[in-house]
Short mmCIF file of C-alpha atoms in Angstrom, two decimals:
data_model
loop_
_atom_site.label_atom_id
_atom_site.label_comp_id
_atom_site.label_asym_id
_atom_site.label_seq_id
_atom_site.Cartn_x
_atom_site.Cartn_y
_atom_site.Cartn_z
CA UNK Y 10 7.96 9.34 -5.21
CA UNK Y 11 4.96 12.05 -5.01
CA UNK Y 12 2.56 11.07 -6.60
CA UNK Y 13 -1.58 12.63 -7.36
CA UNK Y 14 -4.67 10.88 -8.56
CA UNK Y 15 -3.11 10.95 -12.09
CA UNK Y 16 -0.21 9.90 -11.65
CA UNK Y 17 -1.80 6.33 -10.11
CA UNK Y 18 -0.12 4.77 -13.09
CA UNK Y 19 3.48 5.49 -11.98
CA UNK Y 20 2.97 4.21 -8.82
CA UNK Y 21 2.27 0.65 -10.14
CA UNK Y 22 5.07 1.67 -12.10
CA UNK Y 23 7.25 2.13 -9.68
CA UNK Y 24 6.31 -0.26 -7.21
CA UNK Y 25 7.13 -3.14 -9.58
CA UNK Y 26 10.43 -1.99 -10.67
CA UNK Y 27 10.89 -1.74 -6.74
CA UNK Y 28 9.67 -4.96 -6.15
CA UNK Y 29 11.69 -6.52 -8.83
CA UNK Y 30 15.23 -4.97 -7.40
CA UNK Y 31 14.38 -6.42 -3.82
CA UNK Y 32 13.82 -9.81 -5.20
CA UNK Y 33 10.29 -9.90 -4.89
CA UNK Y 34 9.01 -13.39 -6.03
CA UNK Y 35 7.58 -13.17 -9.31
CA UNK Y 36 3.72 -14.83 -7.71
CA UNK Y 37 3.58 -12.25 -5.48
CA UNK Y 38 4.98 -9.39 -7.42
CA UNK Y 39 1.52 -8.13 -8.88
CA UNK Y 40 -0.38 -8.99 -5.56
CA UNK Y 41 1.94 -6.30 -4.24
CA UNK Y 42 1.42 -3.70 -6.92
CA UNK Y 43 -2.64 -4.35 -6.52
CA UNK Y 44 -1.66 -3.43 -2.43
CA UNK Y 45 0.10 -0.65 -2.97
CA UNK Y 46 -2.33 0.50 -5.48
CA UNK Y 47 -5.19 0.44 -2.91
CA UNK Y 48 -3.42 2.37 -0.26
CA UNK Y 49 -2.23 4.96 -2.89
CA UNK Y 50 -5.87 5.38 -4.58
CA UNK Y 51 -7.06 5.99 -0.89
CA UNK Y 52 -4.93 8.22 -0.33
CA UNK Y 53 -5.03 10.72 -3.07
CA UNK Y 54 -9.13 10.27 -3.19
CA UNK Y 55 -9.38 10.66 0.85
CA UNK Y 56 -6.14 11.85 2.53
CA UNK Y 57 -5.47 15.07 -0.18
CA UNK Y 58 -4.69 15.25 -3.57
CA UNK Y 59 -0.79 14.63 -3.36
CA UNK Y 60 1.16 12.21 -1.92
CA UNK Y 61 4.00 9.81 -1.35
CA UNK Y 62 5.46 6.79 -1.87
CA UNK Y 63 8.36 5.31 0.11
CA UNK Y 64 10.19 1.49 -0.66
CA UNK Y 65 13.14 -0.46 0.82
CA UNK Y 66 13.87 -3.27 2.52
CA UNK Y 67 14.23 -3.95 6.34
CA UNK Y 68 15.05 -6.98 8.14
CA UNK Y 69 14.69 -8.97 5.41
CA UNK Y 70 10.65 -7.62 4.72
CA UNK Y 71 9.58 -5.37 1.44
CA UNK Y 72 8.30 -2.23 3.01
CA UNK Y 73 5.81 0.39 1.22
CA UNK Y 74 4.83 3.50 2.97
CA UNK Y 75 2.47 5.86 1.33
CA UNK Y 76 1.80 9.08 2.95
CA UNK Y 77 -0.51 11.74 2.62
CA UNK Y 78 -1.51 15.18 4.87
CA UNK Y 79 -5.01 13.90 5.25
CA UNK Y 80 -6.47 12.72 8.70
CA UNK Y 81 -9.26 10.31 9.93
CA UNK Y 82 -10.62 9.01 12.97
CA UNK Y 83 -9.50 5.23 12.56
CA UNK Y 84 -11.76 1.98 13.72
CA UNK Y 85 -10.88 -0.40 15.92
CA UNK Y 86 -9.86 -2.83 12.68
CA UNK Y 87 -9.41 -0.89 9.49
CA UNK Y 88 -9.84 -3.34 6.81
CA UNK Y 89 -10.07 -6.27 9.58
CA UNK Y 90 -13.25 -8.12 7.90
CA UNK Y 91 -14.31 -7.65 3.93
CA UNK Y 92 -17.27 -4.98 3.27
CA UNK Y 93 -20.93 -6.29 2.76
CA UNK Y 94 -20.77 -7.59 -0.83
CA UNK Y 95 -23.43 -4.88 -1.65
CA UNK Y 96 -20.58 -2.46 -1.12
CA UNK Y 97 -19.35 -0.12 -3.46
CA UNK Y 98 -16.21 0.31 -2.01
CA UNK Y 99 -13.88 0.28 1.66
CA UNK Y 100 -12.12 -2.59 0.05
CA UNK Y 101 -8.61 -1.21 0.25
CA UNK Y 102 -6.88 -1.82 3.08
CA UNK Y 103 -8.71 -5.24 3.40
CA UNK Y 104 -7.07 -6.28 -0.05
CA UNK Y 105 -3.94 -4.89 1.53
CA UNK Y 106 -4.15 -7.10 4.82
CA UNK Y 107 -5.09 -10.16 2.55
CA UNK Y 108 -1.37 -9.77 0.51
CA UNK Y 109 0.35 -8.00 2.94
CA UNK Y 110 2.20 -9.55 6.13
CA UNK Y 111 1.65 -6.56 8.16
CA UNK Y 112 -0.18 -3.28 7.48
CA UNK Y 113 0.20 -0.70 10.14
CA UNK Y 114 -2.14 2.51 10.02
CA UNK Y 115 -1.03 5.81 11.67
CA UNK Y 116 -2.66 9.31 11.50
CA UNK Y 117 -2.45 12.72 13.17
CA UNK Y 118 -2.03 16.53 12.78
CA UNK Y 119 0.42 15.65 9.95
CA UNK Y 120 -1.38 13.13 7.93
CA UNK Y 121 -2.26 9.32 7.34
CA UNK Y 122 0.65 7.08 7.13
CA UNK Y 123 0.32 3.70 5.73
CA UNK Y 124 3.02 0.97 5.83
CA UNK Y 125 3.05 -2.32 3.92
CA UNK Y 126 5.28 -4.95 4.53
CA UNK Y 127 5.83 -8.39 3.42
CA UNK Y 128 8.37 -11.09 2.55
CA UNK Y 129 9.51 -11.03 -0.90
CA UNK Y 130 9.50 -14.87 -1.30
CA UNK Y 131 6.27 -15.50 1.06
CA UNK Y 132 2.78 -15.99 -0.21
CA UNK Y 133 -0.16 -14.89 2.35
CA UNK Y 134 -3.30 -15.26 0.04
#
């Protein structure tokens, strides 16, 4: 699905009726929405002001990739320790490495790609 800032609401939308069809256990259903949530927000307040949404399954693993044409210099370890508490945000792709069994992080001339995974029945928070 594309998807802008406004549209944020779909996304949840559409992630859990995703999430549901792939047998997504029902504990870690909303952890997952919250995950893909973060990514998208990022991406439509950082990357540019539309994106995408991919889901399916693969080798048994829920997989979310959000997309968008923006492009950033990444760290070492995006989202590899929490912010400072006195932060008032950067907490994204942390939340999404806390719920999420892998996150993998790629970027260049044609934008940020983000990609989510996890078991449907596994809980990793």
């Amino acid at each position: 699905m594309k998807f802008t800032a406004e549209q944020l609401p779909g996304v949840r939308r559409f992630t859990e009726e995703h999430a549901r069809r792939y047998k997504v256990d029902e504990d870690l259903l909303g952890d997952l929405v919250i995950a893909v949530n973060e990514i998208a927000t990022n991406a439509v307040r950082h990357g540019s002001s539309h994106a995408e949404l991919h889901m399916w399954t693969e080798n048994g693993r829920v997989i979310a990739e959000i997309h968008d044409s923006g492009t950033w210099t990444l760290l070492a370890d995006p989202g590899g320790s929490p912010p400072p508490p006195e932060a008032e945000g950067g907490m994204g792709i942390w939340v999404a490495r806390q719920i999420c069994s892998a996150v993998h992080i790629s970027t260049g001339i044609s934008g940020t790609v983000v990609r989510l995974e996890l078991s449907p029945t596994a809980r990793y928070i």
